[in-house]
mmCIF file of C-alpha atoms in Angstrom:
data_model
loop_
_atom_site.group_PDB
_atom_site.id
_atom_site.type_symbol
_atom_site.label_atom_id
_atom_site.label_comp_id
_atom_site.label_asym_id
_atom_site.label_seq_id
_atom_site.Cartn_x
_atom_site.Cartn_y
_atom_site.Cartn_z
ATOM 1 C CA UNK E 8 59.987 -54.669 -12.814
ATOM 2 C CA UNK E 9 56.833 -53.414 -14.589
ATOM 3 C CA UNK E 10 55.330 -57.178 -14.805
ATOM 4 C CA UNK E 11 56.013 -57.167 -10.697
ATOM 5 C CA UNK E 12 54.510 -53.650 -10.165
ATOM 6 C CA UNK E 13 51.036 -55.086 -12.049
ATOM 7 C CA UNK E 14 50.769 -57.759 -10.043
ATOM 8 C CA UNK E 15 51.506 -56.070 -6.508
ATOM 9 C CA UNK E 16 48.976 -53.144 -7.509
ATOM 10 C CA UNK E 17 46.012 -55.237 -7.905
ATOM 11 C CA UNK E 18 47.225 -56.939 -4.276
ATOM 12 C CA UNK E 19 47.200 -54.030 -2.451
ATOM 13 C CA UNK E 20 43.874 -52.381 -4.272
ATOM 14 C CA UNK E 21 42.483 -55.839 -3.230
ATOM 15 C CA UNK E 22 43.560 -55.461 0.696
ATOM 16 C CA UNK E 23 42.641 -51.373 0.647
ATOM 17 C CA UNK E 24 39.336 -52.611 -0.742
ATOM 18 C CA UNK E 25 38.666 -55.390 2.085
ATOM 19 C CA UNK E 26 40.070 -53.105 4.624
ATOM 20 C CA UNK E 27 37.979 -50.599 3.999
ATOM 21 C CA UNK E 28 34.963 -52.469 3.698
ATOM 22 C CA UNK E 29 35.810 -54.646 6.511
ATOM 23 C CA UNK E 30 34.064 -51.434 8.809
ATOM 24 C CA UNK E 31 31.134 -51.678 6.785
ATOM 25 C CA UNK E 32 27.433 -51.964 7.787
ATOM 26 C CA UNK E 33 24.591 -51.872 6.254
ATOM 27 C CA UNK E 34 21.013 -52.089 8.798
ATOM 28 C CA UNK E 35 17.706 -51.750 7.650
ATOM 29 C CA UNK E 36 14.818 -51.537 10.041
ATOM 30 C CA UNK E 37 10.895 -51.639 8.424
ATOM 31 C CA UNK E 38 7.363 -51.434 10.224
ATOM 32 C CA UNK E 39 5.065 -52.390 8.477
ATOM 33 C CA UNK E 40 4.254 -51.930 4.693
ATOM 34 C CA UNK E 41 5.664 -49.281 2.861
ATOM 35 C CA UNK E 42 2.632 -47.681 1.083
ATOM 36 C CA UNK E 43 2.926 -45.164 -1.588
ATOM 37 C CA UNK E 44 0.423 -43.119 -4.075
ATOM 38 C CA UNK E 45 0.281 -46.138 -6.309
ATOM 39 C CA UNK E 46 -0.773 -48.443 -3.926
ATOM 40 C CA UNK E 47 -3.599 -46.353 -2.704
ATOM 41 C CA UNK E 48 -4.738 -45.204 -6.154
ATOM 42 C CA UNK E 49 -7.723 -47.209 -6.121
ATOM 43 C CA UNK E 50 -9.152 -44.894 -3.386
ATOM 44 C CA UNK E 51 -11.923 -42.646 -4.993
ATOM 45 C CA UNK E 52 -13.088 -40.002 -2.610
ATOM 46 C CA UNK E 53 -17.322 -40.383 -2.143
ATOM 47 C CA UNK E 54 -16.956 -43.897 -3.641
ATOM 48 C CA UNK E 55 -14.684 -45.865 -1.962
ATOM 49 C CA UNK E 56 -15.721 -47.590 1.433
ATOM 50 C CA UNK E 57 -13.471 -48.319 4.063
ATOM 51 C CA UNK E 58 -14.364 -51.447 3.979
ATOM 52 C CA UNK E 59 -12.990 -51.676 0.650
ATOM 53 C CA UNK E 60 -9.324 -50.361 1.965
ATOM 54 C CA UNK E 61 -9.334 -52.404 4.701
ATOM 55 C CA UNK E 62 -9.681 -55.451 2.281
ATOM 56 C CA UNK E 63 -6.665 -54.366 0.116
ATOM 57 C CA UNK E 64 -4.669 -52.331 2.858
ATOM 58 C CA UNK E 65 -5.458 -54.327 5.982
ATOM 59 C CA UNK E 66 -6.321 -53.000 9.158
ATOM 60 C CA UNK E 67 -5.548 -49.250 9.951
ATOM 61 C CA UNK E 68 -2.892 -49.018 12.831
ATOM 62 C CA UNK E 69 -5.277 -46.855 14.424
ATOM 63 C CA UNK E 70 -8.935 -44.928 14.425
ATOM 64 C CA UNK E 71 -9.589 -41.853 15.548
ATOM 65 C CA UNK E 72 -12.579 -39.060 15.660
ATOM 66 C CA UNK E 73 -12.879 -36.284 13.256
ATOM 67 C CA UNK E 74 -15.187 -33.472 12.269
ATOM 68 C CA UNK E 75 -16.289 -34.950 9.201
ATOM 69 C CA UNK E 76 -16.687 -38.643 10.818
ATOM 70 C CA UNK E 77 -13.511 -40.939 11.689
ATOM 71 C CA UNK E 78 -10.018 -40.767 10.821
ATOM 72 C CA UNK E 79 -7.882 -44.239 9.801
ATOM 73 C CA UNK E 80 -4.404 -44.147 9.511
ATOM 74 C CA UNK E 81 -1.348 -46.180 8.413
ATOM 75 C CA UNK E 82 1.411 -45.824 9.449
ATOM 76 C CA UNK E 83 4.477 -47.102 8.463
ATOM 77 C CA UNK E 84 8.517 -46.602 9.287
ATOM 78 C CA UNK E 85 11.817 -47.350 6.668
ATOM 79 C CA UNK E 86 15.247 -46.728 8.295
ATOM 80 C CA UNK E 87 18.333 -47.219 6.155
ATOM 81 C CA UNK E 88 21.434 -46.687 8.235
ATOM 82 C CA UNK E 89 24.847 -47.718 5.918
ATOM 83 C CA UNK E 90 28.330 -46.858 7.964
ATOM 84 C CA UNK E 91 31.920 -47.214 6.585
ATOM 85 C CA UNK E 92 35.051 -47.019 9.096
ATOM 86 C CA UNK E 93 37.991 -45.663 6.999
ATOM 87 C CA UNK E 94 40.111 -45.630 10.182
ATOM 88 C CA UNK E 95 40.190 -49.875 9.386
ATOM 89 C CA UNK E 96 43.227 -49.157 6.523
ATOM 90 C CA UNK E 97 45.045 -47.734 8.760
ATOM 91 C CA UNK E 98 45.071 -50.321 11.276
ATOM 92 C CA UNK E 99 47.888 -52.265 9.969
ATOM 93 C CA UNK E 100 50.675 -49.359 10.114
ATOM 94 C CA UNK E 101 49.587 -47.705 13.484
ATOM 95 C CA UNK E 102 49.497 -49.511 17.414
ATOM 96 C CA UNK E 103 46.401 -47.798 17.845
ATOM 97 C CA UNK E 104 43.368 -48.700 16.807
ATOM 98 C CA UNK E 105 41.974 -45.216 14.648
ATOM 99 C CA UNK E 106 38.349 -44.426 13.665
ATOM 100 C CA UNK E 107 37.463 -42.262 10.976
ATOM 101 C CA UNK E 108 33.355 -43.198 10.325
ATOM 102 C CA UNK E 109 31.196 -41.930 8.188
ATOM 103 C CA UNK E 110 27.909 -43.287 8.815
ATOM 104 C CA UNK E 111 24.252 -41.760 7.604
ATOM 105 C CA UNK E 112 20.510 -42.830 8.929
ATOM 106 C CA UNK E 113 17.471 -41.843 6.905
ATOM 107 C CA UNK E 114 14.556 -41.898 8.965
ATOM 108 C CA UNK E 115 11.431 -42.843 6.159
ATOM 109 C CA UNK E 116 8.533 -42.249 8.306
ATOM 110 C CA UNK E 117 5.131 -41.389 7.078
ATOM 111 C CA UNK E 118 1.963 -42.356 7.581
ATOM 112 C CA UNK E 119 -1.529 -42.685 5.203
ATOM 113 C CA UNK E 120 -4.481 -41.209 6.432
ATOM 114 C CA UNK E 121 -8.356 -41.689 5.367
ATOM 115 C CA UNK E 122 -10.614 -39.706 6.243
ATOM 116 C CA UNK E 123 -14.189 -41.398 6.417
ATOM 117 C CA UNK E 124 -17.996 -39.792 7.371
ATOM 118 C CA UNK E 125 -21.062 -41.430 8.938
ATOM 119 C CA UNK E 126 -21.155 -44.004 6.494
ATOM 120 C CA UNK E 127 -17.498 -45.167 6.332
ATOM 121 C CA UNK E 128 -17.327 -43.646 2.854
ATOM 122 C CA UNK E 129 -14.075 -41.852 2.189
ATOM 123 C CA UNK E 130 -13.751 -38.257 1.956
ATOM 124 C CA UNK E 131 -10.444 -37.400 1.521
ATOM 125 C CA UNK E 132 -6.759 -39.243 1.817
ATOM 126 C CA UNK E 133 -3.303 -38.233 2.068
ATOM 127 C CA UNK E 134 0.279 -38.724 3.088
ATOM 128 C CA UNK E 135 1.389 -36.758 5.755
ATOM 129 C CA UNK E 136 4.948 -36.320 4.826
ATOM 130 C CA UNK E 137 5.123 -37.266 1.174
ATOM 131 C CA UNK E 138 8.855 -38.684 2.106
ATOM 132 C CA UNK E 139 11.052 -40.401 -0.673
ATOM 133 C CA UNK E 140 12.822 -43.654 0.271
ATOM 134 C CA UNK E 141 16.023 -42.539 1.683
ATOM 135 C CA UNK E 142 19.016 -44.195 -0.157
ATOM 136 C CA UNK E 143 21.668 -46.258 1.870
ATOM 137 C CA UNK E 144 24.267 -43.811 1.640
ATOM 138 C CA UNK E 145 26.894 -43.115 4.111
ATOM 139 C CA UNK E 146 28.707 -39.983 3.140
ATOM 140 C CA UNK E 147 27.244 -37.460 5.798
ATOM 141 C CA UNK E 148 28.197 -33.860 4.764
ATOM 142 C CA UNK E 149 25.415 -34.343 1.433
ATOM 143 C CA UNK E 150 22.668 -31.736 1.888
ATOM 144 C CA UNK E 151 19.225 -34.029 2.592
ATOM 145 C CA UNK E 152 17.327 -34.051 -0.429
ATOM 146 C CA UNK E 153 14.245 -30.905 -1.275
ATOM 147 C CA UNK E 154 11.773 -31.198 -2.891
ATOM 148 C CA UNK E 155 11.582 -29.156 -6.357
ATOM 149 C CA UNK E 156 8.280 -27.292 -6.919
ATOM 150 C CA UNK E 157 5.492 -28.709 -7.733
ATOM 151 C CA UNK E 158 6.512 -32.253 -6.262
ATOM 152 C CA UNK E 159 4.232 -31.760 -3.349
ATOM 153 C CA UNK E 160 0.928 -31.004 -3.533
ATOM 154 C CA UNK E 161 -0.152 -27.872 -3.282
ATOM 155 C CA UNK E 162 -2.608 -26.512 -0.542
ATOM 156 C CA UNK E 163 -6.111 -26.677 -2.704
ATOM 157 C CA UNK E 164 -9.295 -26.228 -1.053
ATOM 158 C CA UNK E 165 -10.393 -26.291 2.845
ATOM 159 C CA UNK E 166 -8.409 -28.383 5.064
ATOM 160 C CA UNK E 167 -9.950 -30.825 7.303
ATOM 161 C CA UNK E 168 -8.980 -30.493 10.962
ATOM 162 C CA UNK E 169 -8.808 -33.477 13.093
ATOM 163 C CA UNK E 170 -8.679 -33.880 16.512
ATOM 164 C CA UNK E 171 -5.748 -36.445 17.643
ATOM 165 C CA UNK E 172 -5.119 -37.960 21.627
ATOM 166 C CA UNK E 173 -2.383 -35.753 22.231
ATOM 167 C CA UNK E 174 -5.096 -32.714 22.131
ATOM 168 C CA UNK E 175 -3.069 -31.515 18.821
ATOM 169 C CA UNK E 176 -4.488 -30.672 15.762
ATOM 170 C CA UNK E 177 -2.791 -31.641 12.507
ATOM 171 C CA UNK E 178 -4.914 -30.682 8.994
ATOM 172 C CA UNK E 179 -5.176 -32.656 5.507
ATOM 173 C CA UNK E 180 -4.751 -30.890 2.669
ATOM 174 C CA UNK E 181 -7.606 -31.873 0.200
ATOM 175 C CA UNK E 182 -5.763 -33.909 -2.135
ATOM 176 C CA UNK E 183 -8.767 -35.495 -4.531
ATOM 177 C CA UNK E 184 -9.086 -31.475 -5.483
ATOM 178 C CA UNK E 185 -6.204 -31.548 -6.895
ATOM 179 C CA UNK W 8 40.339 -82.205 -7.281
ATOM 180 C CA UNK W 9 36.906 -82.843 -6.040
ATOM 181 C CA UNK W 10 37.422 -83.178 -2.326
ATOM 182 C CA UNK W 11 39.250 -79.984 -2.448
ATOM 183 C CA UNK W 12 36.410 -78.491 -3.703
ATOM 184 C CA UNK W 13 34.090 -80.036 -1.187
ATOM 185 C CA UNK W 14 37.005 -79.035 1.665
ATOM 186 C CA UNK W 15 36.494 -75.525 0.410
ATOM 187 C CA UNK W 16 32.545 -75.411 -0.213
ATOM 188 C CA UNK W 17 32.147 -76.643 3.510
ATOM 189 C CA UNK W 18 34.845 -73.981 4.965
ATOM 190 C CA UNK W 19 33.075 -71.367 3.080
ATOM 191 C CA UNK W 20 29.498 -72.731 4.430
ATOM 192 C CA UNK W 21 30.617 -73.390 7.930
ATOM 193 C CA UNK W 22 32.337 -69.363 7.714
ATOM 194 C CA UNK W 23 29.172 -67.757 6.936
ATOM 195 C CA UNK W 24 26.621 -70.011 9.096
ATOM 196 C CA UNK W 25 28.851 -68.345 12.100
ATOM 197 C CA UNK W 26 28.297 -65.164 10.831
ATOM 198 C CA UNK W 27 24.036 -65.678 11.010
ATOM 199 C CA UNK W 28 22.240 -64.014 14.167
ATOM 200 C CA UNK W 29 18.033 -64.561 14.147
ATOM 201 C CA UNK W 30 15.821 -62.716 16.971
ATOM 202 C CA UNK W 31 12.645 -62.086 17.873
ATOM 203 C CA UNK W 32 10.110 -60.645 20.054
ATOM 204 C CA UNK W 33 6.512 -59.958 20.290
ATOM 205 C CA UNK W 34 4.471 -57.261 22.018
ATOM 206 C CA UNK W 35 0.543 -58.463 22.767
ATOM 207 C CA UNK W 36 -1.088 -61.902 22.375
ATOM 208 C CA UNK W 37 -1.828 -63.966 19.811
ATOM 209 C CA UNK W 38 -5.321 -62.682 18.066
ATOM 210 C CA UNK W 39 -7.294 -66.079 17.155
ATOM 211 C CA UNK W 40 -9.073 -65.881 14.122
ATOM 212 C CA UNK W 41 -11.143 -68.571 15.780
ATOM 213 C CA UNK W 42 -12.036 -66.097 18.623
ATOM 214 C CA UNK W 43 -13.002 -63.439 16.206
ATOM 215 C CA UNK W 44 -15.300 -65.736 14.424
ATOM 216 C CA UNK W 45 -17.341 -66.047 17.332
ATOM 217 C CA UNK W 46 -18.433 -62.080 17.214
ATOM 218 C CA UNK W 47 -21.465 -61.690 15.616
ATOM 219 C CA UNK W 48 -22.463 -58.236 14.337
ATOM 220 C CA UNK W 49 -25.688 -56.608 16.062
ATOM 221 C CA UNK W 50 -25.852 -59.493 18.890
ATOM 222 C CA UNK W 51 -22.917 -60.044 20.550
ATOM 223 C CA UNK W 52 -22.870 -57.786 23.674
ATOM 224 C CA UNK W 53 -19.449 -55.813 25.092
ATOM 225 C CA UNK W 54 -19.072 -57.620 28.505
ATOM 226 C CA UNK W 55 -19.214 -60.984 25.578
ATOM 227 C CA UNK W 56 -16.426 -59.195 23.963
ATOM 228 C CA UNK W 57 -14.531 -58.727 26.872
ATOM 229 C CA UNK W 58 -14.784 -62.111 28.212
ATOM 230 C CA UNK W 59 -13.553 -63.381 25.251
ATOM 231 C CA UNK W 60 -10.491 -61.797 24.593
ATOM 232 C CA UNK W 61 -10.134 -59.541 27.486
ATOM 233 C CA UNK W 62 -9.607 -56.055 28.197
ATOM 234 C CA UNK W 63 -9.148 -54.090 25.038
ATOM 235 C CA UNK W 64 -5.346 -52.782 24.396
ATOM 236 C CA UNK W 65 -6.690 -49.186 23.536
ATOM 237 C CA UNK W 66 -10.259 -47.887 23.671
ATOM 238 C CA UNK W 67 -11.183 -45.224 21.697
ATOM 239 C CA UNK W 68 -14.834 -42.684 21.839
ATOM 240 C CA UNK W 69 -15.632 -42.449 17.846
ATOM 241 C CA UNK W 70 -18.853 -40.363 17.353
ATOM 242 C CA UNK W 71 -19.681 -41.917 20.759
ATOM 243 C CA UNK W 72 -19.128 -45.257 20.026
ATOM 244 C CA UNK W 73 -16.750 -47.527 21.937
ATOM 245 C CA UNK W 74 -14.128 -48.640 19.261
ATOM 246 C CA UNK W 75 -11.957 -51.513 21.360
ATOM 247 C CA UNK W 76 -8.668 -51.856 19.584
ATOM 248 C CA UNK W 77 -6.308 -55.062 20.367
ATOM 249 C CA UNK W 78 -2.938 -55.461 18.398
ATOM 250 C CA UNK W 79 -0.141 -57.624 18.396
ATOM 251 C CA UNK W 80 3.453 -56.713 16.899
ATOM 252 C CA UNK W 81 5.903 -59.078 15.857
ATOM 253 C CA UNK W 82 9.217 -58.500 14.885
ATOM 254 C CA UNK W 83 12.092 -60.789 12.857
ATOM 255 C CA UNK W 84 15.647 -59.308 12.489
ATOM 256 C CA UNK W 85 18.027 -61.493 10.604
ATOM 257 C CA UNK W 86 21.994 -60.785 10.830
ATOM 258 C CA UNK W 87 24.664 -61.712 8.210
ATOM 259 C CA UNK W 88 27.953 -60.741 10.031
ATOM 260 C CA UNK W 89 30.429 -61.663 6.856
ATOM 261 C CA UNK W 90 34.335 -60.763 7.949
ATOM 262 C CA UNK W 91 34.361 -58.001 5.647
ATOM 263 C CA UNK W 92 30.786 -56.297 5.768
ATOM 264 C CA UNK W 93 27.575 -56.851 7.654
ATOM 265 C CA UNK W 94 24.057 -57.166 6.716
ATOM 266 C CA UNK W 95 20.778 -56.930 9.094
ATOM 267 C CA UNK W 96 17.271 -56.379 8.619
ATOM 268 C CA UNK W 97 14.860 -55.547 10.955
ATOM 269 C CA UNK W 98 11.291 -56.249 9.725
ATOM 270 C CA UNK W 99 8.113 -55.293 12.239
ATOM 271 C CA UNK W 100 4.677 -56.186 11.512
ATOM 272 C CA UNK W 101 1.281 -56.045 13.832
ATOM 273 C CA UNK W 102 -2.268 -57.829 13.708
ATOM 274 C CA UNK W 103 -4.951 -55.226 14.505
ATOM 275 C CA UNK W 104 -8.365 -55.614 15.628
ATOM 276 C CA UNK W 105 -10.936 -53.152 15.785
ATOM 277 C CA UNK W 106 -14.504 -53.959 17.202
ATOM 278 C CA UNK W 107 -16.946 -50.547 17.117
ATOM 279 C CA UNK W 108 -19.856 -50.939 19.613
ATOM 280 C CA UNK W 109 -22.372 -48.949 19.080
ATOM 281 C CA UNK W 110 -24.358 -46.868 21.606
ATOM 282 C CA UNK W 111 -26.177 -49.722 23.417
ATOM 283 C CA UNK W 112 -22.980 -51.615 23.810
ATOM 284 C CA UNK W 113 -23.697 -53.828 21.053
ATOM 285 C CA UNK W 114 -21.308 -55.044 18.019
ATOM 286 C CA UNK W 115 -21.856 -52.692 14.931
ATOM 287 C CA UNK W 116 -18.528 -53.534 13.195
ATOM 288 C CA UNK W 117 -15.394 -56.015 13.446
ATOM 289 C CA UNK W 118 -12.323 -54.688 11.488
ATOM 290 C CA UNK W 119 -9.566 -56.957 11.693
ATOM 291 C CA UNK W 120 -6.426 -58.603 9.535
ATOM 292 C CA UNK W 121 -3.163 -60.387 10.095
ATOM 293 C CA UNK W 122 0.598 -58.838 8.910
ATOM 294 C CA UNK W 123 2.227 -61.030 10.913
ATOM 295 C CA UNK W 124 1.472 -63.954 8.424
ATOM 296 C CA UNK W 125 3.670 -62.901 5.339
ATOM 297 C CA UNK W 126 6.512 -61.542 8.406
ATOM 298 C CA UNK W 127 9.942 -63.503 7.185
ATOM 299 C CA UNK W 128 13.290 -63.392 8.658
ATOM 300 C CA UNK W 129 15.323 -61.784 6.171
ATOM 301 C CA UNK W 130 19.075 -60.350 5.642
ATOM 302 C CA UNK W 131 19.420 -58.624 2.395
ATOM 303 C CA UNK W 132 18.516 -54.759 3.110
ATOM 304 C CA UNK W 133 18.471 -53.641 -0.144
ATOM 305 C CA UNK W 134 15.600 -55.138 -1.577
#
């Protein structure tokens, strides 16, 4: 009886398993490069060109005016979406066809911004959202992820205003102060 | 024992090359490098510019200079629909050109590169 009862359990952990997963997807969605501060390290502010981060960057996605000169930025997208339908193991005791999904997006946008004068030398840099890669995880009732002290930042100096199409103003936090 | 094996290999093969999806699309033409070759800094005029690759996708006043922008995006999702899970990957990439005239409507700068080179289709997302 025992000998029976080990082999049936690993059966039926083996169907819950396939089941389960069998509601399963996984999507990823990226627009361009991911950058992060490591990849833009080589960026001195009053040294560094823009031609210079161009070369190892590429071309900005797009150029704008600013007080100090022009404004470059980068801008770049990383969606994880992961979704598991539980209502799949009970499909094969019920005439109906249950749901029960748990399914989670994170939205990694963020853009890179330099911030160039007359000259195209760069006077200042910075992420605008300082986001971490979301994970592919599709339990939704986790609280999103904050950021302890000190992780971002913090506001040193002036900020530089630039003016953007939409008529907004967004600011940069100088970062090379830092 | 061997053709089983080969039975199996080709059952397994045949099961997840039904499961594959590939798409595409594209926003903008094709930048040619050729075409942007032909630009010479401090001679070539804006009407030249125009003629040669047309009107510009976004133009944009910096420090009163014309900046004409043209981009293309290109996009390659690839789709691994196994019976019991399901992978896809959506990857997006765009060629940008910038050309800054300055204020006599002559080329100062050309700013350009191409993404869409190193743009694969690809399945695995966690990578």
């Amino acid at each position: 009886m025992r000998s029976l009862i080990s082999r049936i359990v690993p059966v039926l952990v083996g169907v819950f398993v396939c089941l389960a997963m069998q509601g399963c997807n996984v999507v990823r969605v990226s627009l361009n490069t991911t950058l992060g501060p490591k990849d833009v390290a080589f960026i001195i502010p009053g040294k560094t060109t823009m031609a210079e981060v161009v070369a190892k960057l590429g071309t900005p996605d797009s150029i704008g005016d600013a007080d100090v000169g022009m404004v470059a930025t980068y801008r770049f997208l990383d969606v994880k979406y992961s979704r598991v339908n539980f209502g799949w193991l009970a499909k094969p005791w019920t005439p109906v066809d249950p749901d029960l999904i748990f399914s989670r997006t994170g939205l990694g946008i963020d853009a890179f911004q330099v911030f160039c004068d007359a000259e195209w030398v760069v006077v200042q840099q910075g992420f605008q959202r300082h986001l971490t890669r979301p994970p592919f995880y599709p339990y939704p009732f986790q609280q999103s992820r904050v950021s302890p002290d000190g992780e971002l930042p913090p506001a040193l100096g002036l900020a530089i205003m630039s003016s953007h199409e939409s008529g907004n103003h967004r600011s940069l936090t100088a970062l090379s102060e830092r | 024992m061997k053709h089983i094996w080969y039975t199996l290999c080709g059952l397994a093969l045949c099961v997840l090359i039904q499961g594959c999806a590939f798409s595409r699309g594209t926003l903008g033409d094709d930048i040619k490098s050729e075409l942007i070759a032909t630009i010479q800094k401090g001679s070539t005029t804006k009407s030249e510019v125009v003629n040669l690759l047309g009107a510009p996708d976004r133009l944009v006043q910096l420090n009163g200079r014309d900046v004409f922008q043209y981009y293309r995006y290109d996009a390659k999702a690839g789709s691994l629909l196994l019976i019991i899970l399901n992978f896809t990957r959506l990857s997006i990439k765009s060629d940008d050109l910038f050309i800054i005239l300055n204020r006599d409507g002559i080329v100062e700068d050309v700013i350009s590169s191409k993404r869409t080179n190193d743009l694969r289709f690809q399945f695995w997302p966690f990578d």
